[in-house]
Short mmCIF file of C-alpha atoms in Angstrom, two decimals:
data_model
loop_
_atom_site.label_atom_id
_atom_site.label_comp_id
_atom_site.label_asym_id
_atom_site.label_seq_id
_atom_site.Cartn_x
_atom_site.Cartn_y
_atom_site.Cartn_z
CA UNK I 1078 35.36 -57.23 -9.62
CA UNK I 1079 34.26 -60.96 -9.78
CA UNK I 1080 34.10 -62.81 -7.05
CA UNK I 1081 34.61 -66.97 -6.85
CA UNK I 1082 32.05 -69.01 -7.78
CA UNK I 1083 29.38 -69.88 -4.66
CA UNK I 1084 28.65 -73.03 -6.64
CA UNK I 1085 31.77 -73.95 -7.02
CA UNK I 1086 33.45 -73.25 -3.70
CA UNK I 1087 30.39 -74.95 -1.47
CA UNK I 1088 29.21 -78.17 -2.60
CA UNK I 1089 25.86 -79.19 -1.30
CA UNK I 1090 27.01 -82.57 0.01
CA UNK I 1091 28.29 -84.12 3.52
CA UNK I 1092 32.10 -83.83 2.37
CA UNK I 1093 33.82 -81.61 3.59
CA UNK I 1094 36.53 -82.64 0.09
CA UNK I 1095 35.82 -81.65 -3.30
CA UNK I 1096 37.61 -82.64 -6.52
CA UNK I 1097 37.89 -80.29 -9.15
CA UNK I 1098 39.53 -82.70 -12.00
CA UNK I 1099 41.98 -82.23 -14.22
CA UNK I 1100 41.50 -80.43 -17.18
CA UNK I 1101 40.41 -82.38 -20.04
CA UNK I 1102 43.18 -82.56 -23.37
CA UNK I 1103 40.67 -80.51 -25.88
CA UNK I 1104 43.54 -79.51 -28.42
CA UNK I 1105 44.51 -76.34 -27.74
CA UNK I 1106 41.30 -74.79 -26.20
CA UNK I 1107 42.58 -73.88 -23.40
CA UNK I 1108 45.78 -71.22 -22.83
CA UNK I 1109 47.18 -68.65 -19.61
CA UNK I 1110 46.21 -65.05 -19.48
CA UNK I 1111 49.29 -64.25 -20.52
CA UNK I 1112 48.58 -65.17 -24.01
CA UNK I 1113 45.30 -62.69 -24.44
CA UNK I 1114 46.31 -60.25 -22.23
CA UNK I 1115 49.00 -57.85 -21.73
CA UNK I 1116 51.00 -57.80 -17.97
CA UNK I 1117 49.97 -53.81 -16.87
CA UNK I 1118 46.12 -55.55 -17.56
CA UNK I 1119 46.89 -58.57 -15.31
CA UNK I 1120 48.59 -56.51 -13.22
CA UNK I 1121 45.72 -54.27 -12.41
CA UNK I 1122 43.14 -57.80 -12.63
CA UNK I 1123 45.40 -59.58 -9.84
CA UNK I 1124 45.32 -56.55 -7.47
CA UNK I 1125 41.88 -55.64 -7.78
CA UNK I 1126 40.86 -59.54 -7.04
CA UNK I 1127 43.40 -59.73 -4.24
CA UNK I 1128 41.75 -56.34 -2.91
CA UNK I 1129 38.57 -57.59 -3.38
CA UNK I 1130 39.43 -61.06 -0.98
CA UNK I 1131 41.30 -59.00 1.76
CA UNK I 1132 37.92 -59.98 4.13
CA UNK I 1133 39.32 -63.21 4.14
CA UNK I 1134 42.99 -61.82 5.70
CA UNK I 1135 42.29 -63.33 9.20
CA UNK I 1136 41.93 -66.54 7.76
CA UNK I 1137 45.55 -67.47 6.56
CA UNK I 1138 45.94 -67.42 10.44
CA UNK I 1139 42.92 -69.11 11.92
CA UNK I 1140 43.12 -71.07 13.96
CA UNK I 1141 45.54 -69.67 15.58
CA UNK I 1142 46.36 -71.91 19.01
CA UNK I 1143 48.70 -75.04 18.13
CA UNK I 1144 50.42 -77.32 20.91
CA UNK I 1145 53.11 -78.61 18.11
CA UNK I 1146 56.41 -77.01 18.55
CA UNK I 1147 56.73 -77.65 14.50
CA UNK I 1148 54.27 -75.29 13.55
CA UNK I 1149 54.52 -72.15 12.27
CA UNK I 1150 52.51 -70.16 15.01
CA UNK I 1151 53.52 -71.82 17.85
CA UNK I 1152 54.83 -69.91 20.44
CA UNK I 1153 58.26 -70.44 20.79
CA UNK I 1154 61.23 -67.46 20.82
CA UNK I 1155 62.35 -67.94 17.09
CA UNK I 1156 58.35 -67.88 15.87
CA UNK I 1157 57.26 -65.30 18.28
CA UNK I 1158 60.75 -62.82 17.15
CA UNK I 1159 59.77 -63.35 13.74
CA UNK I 1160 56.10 -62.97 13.70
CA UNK I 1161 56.96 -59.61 15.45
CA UNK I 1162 59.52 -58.16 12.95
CA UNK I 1163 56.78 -59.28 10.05
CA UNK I 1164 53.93 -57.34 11.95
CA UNK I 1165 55.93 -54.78 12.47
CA UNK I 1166 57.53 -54.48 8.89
CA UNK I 1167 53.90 -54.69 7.39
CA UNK I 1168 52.46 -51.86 9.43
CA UNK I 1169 55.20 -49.96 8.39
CA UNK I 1170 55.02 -50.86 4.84
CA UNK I 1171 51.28 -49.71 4.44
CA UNK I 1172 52.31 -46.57 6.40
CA UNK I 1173 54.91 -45.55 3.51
CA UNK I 1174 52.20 -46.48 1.13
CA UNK I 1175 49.87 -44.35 2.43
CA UNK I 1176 52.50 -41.47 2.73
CA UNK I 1177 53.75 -42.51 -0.79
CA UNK I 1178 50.40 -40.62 -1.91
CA UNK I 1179 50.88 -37.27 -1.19
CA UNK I 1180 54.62 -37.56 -1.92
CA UNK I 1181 54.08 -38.46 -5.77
CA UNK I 1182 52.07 -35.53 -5.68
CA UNK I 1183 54.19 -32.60 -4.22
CA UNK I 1184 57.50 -33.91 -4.14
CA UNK I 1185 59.96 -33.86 -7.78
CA UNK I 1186 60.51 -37.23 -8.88
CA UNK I 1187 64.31 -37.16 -8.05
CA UNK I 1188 63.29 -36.99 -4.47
CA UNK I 1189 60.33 -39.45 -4.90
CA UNK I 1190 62.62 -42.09 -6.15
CA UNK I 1191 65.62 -41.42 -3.49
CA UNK I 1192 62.80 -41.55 -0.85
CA UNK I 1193 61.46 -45.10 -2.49
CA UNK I 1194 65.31 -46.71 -2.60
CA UNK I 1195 65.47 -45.83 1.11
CA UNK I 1196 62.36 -47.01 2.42
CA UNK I 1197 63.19 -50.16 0.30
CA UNK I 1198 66.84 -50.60 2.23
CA UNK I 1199 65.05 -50.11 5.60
CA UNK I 1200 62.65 -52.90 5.45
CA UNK I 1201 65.22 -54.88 4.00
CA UNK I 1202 67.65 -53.72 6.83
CA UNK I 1203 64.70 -55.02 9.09
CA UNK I 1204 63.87 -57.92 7.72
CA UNK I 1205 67.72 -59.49 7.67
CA UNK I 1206 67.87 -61.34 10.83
CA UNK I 1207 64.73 -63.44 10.21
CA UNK I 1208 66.53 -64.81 6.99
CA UNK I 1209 68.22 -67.66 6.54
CA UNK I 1210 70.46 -69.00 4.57
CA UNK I 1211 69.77 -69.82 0.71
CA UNK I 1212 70.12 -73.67 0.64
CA UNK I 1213 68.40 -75.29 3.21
CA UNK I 1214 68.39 -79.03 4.16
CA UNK I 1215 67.52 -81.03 6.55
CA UNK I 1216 68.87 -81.20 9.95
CA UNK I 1217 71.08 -83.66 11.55
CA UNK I 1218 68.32 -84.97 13.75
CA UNK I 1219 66.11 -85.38 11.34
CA UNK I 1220 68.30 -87.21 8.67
CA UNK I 1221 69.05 -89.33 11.37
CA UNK I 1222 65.24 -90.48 11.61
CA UNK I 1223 65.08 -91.75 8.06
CA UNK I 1224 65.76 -95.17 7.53
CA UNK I 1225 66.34 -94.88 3.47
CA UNK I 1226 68.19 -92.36 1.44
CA UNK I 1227 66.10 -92.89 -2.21
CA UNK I 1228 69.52 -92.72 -4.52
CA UNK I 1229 67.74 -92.28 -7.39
CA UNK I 1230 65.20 -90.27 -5.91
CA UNK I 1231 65.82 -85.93 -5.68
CA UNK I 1232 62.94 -83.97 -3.53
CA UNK I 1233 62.68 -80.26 -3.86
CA UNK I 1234 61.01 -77.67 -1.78
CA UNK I 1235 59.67 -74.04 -2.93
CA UNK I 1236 58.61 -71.99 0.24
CA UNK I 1237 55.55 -69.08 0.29
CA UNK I 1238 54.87 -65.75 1.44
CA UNK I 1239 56.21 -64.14 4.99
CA UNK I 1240 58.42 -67.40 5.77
CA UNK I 1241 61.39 -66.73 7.99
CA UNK I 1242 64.51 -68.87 8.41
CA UNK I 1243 63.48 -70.94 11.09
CA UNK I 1244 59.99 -71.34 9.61
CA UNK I 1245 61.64 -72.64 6.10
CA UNK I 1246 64.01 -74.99 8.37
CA UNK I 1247 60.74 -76.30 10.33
CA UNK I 1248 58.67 -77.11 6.91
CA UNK I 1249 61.85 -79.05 5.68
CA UNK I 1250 61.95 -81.04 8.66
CA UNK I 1251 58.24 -81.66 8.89
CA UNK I 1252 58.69 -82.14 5.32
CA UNK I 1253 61.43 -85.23 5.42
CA UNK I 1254 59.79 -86.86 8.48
CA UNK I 1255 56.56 -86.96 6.94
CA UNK I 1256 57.32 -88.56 3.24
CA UNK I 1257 60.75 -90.20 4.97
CA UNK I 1258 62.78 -88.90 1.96
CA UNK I 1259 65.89 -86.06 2.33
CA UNK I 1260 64.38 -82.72 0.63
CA UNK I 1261 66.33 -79.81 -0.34
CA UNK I 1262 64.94 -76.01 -0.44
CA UNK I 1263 65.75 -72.58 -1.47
CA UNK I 1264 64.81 -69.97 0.92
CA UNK I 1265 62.20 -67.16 -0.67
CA UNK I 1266 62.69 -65.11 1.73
CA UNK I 1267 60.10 -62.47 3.19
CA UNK I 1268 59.92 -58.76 3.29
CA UNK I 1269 56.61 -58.97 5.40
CA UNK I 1270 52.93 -59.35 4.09
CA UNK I 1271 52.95 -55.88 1.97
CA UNK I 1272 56.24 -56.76 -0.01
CA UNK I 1273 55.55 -60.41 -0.57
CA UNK I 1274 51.60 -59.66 -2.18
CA UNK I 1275 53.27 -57.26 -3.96
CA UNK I 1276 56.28 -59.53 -5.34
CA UNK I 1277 53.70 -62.24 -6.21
CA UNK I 1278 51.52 -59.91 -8.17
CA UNK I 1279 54.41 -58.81 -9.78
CA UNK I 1280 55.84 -62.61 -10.76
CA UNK I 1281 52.38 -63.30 -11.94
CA UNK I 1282 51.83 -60.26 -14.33
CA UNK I 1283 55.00 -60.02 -15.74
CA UNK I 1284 56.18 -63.41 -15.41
CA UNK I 1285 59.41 -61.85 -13.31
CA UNK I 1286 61.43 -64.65 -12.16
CA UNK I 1287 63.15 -64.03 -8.92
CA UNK I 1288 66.39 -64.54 -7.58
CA UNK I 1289 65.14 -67.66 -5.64
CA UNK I 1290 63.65 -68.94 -8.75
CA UNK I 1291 66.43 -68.49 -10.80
CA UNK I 1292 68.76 -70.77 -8.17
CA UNK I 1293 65.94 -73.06 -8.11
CA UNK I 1294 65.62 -73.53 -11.78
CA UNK I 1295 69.35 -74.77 -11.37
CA UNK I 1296 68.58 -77.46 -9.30
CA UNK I 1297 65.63 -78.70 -10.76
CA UNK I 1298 67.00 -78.86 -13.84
CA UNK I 1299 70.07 -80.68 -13.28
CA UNK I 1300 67.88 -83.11 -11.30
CA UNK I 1301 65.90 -83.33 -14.56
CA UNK I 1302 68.91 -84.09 -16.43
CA UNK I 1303 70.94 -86.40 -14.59
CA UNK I 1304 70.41 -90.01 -16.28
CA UNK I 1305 71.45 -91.60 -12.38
CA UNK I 1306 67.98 -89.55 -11.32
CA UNK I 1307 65.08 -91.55 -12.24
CA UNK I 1308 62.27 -89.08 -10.15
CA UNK I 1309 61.89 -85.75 -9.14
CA UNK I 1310 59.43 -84.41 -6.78
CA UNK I 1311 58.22 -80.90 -6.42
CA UNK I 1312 56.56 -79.61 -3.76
CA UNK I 1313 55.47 -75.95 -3.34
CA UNK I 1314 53.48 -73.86 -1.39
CA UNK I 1315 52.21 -70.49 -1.74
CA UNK I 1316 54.39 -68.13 -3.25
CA UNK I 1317 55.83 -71.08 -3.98
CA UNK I 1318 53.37 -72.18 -6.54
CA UNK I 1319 54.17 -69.06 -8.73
CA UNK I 1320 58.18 -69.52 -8.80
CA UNK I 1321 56.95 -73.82 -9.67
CA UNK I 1322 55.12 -72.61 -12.45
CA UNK I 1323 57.47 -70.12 -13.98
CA UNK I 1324 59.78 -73.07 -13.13
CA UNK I 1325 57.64 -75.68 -15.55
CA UNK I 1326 57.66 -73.12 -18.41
CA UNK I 1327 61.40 -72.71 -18.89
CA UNK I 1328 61.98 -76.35 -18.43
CA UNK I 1329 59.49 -77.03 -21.52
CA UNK I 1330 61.51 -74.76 -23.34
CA UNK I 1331 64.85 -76.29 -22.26
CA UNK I 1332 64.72 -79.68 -21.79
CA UNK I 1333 63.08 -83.21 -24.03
CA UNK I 1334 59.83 -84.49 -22.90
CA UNK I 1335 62.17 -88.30 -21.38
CA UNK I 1336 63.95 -85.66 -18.86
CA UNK I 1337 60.94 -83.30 -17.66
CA UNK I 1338 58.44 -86.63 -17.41
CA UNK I 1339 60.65 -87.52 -14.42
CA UNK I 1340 58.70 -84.60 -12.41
CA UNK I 1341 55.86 -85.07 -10.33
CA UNK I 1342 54.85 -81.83 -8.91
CA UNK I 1343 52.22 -81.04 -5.51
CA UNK I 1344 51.07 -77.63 -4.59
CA UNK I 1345 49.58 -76.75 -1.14
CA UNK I 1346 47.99 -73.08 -1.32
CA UNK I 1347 49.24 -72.68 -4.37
CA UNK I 1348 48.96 -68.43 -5.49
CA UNK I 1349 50.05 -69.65 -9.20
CA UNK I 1350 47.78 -68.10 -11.58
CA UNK I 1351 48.49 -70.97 -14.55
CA UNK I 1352 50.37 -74.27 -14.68
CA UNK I 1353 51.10 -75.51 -17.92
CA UNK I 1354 51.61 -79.47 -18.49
CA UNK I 1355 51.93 -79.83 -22.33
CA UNK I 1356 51.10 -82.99 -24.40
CA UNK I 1357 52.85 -85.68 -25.38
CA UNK I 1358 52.63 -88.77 -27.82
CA UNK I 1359 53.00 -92.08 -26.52
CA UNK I 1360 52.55 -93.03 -23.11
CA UNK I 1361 54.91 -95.68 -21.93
CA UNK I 1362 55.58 -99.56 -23.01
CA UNK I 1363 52.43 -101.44 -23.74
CA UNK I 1364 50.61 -97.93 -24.73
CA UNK I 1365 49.31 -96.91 -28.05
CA UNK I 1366 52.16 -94.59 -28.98
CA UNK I 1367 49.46 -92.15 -30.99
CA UNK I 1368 47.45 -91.65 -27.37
CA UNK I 1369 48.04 -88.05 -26.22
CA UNK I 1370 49.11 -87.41 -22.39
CA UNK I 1371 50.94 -85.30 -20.16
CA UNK I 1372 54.49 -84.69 -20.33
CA UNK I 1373 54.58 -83.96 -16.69
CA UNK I 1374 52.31 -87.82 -15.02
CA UNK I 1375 51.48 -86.76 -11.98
CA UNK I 1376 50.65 -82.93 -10.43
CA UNK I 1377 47.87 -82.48 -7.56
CA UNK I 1378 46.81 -79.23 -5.77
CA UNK I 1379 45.72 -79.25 -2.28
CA UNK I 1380 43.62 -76.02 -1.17
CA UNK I 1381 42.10 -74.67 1.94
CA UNK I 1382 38.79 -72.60 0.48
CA UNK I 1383 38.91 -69.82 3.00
CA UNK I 1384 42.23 -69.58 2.43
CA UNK I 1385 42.87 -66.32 1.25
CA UNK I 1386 46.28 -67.27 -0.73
CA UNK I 1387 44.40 -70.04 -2.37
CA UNK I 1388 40.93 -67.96 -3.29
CA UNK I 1389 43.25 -65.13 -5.10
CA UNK I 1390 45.14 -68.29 -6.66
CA UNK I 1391 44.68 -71.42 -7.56
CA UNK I 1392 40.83 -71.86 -6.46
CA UNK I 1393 40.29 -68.33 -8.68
CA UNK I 1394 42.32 -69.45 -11.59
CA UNK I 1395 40.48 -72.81 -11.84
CA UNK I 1396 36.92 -72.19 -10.95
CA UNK I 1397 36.63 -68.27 -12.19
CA UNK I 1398 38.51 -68.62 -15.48
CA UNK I 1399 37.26 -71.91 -17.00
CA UNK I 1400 39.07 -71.07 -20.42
CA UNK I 1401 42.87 -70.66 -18.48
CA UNK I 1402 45.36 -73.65 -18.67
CA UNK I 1403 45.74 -74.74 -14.80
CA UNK I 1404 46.87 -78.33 -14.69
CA UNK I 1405 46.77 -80.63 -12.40
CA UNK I 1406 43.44 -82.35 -9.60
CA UNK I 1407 42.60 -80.10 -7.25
CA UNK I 1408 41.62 -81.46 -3.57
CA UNK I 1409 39.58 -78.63 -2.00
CA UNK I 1410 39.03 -78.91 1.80
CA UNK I 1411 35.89 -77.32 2.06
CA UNK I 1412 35.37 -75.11 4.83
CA UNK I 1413 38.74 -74.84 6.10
CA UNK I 1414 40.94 -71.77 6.38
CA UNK I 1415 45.01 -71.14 7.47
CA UNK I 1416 47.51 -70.73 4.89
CA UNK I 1417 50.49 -72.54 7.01
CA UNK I 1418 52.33 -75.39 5.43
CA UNK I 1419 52.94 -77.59 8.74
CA UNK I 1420 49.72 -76.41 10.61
CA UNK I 1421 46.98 -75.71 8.28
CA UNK I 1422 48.21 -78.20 5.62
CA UNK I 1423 50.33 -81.12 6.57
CA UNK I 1424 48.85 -81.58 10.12
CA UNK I 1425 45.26 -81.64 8.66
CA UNK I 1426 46.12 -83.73 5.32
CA UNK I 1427 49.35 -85.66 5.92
CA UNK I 1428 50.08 -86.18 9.43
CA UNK I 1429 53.79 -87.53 10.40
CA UNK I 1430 53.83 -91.17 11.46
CA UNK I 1431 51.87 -91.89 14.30
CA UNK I 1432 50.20 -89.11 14.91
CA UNK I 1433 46.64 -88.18 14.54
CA UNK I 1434 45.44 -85.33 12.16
CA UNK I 1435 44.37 -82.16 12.90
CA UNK I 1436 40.79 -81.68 12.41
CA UNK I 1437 39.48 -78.60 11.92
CA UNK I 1438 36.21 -78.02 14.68
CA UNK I 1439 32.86 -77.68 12.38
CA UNK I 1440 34.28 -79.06 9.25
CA UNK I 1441 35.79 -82.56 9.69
CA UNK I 1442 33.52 -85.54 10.68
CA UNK I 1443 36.34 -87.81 9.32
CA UNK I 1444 40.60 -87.25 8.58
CA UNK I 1445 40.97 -85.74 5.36
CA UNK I 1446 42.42 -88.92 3.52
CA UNK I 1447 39.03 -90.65 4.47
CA UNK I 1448 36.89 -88.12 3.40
CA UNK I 1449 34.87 -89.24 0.08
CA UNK I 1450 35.35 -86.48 -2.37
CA UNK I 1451 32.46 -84.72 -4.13
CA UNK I 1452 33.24 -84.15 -7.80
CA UNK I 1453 32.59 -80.33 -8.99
CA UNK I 1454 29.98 -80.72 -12.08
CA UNK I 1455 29.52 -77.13 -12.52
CA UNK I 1456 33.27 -76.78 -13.26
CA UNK I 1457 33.34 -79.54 -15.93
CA UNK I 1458 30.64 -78.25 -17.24
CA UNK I 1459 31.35 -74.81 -17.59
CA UNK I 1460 34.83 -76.22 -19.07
CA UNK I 1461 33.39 -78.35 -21.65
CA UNK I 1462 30.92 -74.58 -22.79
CA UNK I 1463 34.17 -72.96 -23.14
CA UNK I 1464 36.14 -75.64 -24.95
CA UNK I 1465 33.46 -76.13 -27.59
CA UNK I 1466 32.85 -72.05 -27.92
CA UNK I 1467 36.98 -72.11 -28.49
CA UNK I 1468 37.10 -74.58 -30.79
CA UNK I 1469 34.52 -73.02 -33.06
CA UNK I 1470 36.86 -69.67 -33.24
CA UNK I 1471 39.56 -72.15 -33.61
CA UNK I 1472 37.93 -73.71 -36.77
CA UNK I 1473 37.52 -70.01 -37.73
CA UNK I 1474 40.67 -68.66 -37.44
CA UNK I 1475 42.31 -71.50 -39.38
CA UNK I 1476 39.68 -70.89 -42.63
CA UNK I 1477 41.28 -69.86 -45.59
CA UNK I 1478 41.20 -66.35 -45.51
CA UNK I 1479 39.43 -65.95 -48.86
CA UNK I 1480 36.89 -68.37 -47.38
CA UNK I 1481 36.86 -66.07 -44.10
CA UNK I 1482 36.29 -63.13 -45.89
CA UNK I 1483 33.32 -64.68 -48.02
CA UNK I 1484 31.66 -65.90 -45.16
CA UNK I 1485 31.84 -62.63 -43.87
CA UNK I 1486 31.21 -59.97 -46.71
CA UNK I 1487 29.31 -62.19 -48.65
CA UNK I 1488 31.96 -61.85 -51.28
CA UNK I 1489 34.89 -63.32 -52.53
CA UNK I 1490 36.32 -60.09 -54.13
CA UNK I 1491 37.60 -58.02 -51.03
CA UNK I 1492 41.13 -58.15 -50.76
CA UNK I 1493 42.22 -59.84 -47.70
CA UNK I 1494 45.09 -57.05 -46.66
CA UNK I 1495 42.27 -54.50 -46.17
CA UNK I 1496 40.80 -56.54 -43.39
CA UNK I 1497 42.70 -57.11 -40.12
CA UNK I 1498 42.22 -59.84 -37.88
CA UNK I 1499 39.72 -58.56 -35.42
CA UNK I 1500 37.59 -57.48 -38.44
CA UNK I 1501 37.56 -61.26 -39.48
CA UNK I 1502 36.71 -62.87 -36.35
CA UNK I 1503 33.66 -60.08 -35.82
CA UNK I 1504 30.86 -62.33 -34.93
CA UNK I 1505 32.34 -65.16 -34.97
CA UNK I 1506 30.59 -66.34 -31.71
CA UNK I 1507 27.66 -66.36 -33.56
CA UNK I 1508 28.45 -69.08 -36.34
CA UNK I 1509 30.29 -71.23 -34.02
CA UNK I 1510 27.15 -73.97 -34.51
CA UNK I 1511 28.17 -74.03 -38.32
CA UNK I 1512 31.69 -74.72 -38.04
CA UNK I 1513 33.30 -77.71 -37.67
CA UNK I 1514 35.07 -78.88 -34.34
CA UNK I 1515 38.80 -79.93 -34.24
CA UNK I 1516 38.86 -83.43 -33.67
CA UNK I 1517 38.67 -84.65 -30.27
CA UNK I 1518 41.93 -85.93 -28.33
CA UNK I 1519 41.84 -88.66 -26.39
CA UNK I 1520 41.99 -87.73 -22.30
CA UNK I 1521 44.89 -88.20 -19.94
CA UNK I 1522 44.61 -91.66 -17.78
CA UNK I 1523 44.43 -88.95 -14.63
CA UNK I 1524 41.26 -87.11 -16.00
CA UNK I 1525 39.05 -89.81 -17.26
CA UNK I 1526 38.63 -92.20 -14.09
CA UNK I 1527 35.90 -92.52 -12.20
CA UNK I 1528 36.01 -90.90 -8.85
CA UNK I 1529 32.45 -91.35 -7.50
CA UNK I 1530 32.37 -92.83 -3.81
CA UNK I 1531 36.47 -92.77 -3.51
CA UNK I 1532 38.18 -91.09 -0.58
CA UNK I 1533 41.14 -89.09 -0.80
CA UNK I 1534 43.53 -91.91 0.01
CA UNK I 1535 41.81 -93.75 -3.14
CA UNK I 1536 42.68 -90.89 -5.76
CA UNK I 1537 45.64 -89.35 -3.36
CA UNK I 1538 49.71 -89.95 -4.97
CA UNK I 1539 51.23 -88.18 -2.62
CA UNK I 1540 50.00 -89.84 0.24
CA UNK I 1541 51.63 -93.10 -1.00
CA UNK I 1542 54.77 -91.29 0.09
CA UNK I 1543 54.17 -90.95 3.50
CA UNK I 1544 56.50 -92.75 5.96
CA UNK I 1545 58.74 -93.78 2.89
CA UNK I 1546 56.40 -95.15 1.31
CA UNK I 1547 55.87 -95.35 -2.64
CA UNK I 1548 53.13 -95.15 -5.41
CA UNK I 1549 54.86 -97.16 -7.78
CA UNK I 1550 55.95 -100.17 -5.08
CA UNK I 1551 54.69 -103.74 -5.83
#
């Protein structure tokens, strides 16, 4: 099974950030899995990578020891109640897998599947006093803190894997006080470590959209549509990132390009295996209106490399499989694991007000936002191989067959219907230096700027929301 990239995920420089870019605009050489492969195939892919990165388990928890009642492993009754229901649920979980073994094999498949609802309404059973409630704001202390409301403003928040109530209710917080903006969330709730892996792999391979993602869609959407809503923010993290992206795709199918463009999305260990951001003509008053760009202006990725959610994710999806659409920068914090929102994540990257970051011991010399960021050359080059190698079966595929056919049976007389499609593109990869490209498209504002010797803070968006703050402020 491959493994990620040593090139890619180490950089041999003193920064401890790297920048993979945005994906260049290279018409249409670039797609998701989903459109070459079928879901049992992903399905199978996605656990066998995941299986492969289990080493790096410990990680989404290290280090462990926090101080900050906020964060998600401190040690405080709610926390310490639900991290033991979670253990407890996943040992039990890979117990019934284990035992699910022998039982396919001896037991009729009546029993098998009366056995499988059961097990299912236990954990379930177990899991229900660590959930909370579907629509989560807020609280009263903390809306008190902010000083502005944002009318025209609407923030959104997708939680990840093995997140209880009081977890969900402790990013939303941490969430509010740190950007100084209201921000409303759905609660994905957990049926410990086993259940969620499994959910996610699920979502990804079949695109499955769960209940929490339906409800979400809702709310994004209207926020989309309301003409008294002139921004939307979405943030997401882990699990998160997959219900975000299936999220993006139905709005593309359902709403113009005027209402989506009011999105600006950020991802923190994001386990989204594609992110689609489509093209658009025009960009805006004072723009030439045949320049290509993004529907969706602004979406950054912010990843922990030992993080194991991140490695099977986002990090894999980007640096692994050049050729896959994943949109969006990606900040990569070299050298750091933990997979929790408020202590691996905003504590490190976006402290509250006030307070100093988190550094992690051995990797930060300097905060994160003052880091200068080391630009991943391998990556854009491997990216610009696979573009040009698509393009020439591009220019291929859209030959007129009789041409197509003559190029490849040295003859003009074979009757295209006797040849099907994998017959015609049959060494193909070998004449791609006699075809002619697609023309060029002009790159996104976000992908062609210069980065060398810039910190974080320099090529950061969401940072210019911290405290209240604003990007787009005179």
């Amino acid at each position: 099974m491959p493994k990620l990239s040593k090139e890619s995920s180490r950089l041999s420089t003193g920064s401890s950030v790297s920048l993979i870019p945005a994906q260049s605009t290279n018409l249409a050489t670039l797609s998701s899995k989903a459109a070459h492969h079928g879901p049992l195939y992903r399905m199978c892919r996605d656990t066998g990578i995941l299986s492969s990165m289990l080493y790096l388990l410990p990680n989404i928890f290290l280090p462990f020891g926090t101080k900050d009642p906020s964060d998600e492993l401190y040690m405080h009754p709610p926390n310490t109640a639900a991290m033991f229901i979670l253990v407890f649920v996943t040992i039990l979980q890979g117990l019934l897998a284990i035992l699910a073994i022998p039982a396919f094999i001896v037991l009729p498949g009546l029993l098998i599947a009366v056995l499988l609802l059961l097990g299912n309404a236990l954990i379930v059973l177990i899991c229900s006093p660590i959930q909370g409630p579907t629509d989560v704001t807020p609280s009263e202390d903390t809306l008190a803190q902010l000083d502005q409301d944002f009318p025209h403003e609407r923030w959104f928040f997708l939680n990840g894997c093995c997140v209880s109530g009081p977890a969900l209710q402790g990013n939303i917080n941490r969430l509010a006080l740190t950007f100084g903006r209201p921000i409303r969330g759905v609660h994905n709730r957990t049926y410990g470590l086993i259940g969620d892996l499994t959910e996610c792999v699920i979502q990804r391979a079949f695109g499955y959209y769960t209940k929490e993602t339906r409800y979400a869609y809702e709310y994004v959407k209207a926020y989309c549509a309301d003409p008294d809503v002139d921004k939307v923010v979405l943030i997401a993290h882990s699990q998160g990132g997959i219900m975000a992206s299936n999220i993006l795709d139905q709005l593309f199918a359902d709403l113009g390009q005027d209402e989506i463009s009011k999105l600006e999305v950020y991802t923190f260990g994001n386990a989204a295996d594609h992110f689609s951001n489509p093209l658009r003509r025009g960009g805006g008053a004072g723009t030439p209106t045949d320049k290509r760009r993004r529907v969706i202006p602004h979406i950054e990725h912010y990843a922990n490399s030992d993080d194991l959610v991140t490695r099977w994710g986002v990090l894999y999806s980007v640096q692994n499989l050049v050729d896959n659409r994943f949109c969006g920068q990606v900040f990569v914090h070299q050298g750091a694991s933990g997979h929790m929102l408020n202590q691996h994540y905003l504590s490190v990257m976006f402290p509250l007000p006030g307070q100093e970051p988190t550094k992690q011991e051995g990797v930060d010399a300097v905060p994160f936002l003052e880091q200068t960021v080391s630009v991943d050359e391998n990556i854009q080059k491997r990216r610009w191989d696979a573009a040009e190698k698509q393009k020439g079966i591009m220019r291929t595929e859209s030959m007129n067959i009789f041409n197509v056919l003559k190029e490849v049976n040295g003859s003009r007389g074979t009757s295209p219907t006797r040849t099907g499609t994998g017959h015609l593109l049959k060494g193909v990869e070998g004449r791609i230096n006699i075809v002619q490209s697609p023309p060029e498209v002009e790159e996104d504002e976000d992908e062609g700027h210069q980065v060398t010797g810039k910190t974080v803070r320099e090529l950061s968006r969401l940072w210019r929301y911290m405290g209240g703050g604003g990007p787009d402020a005179s």
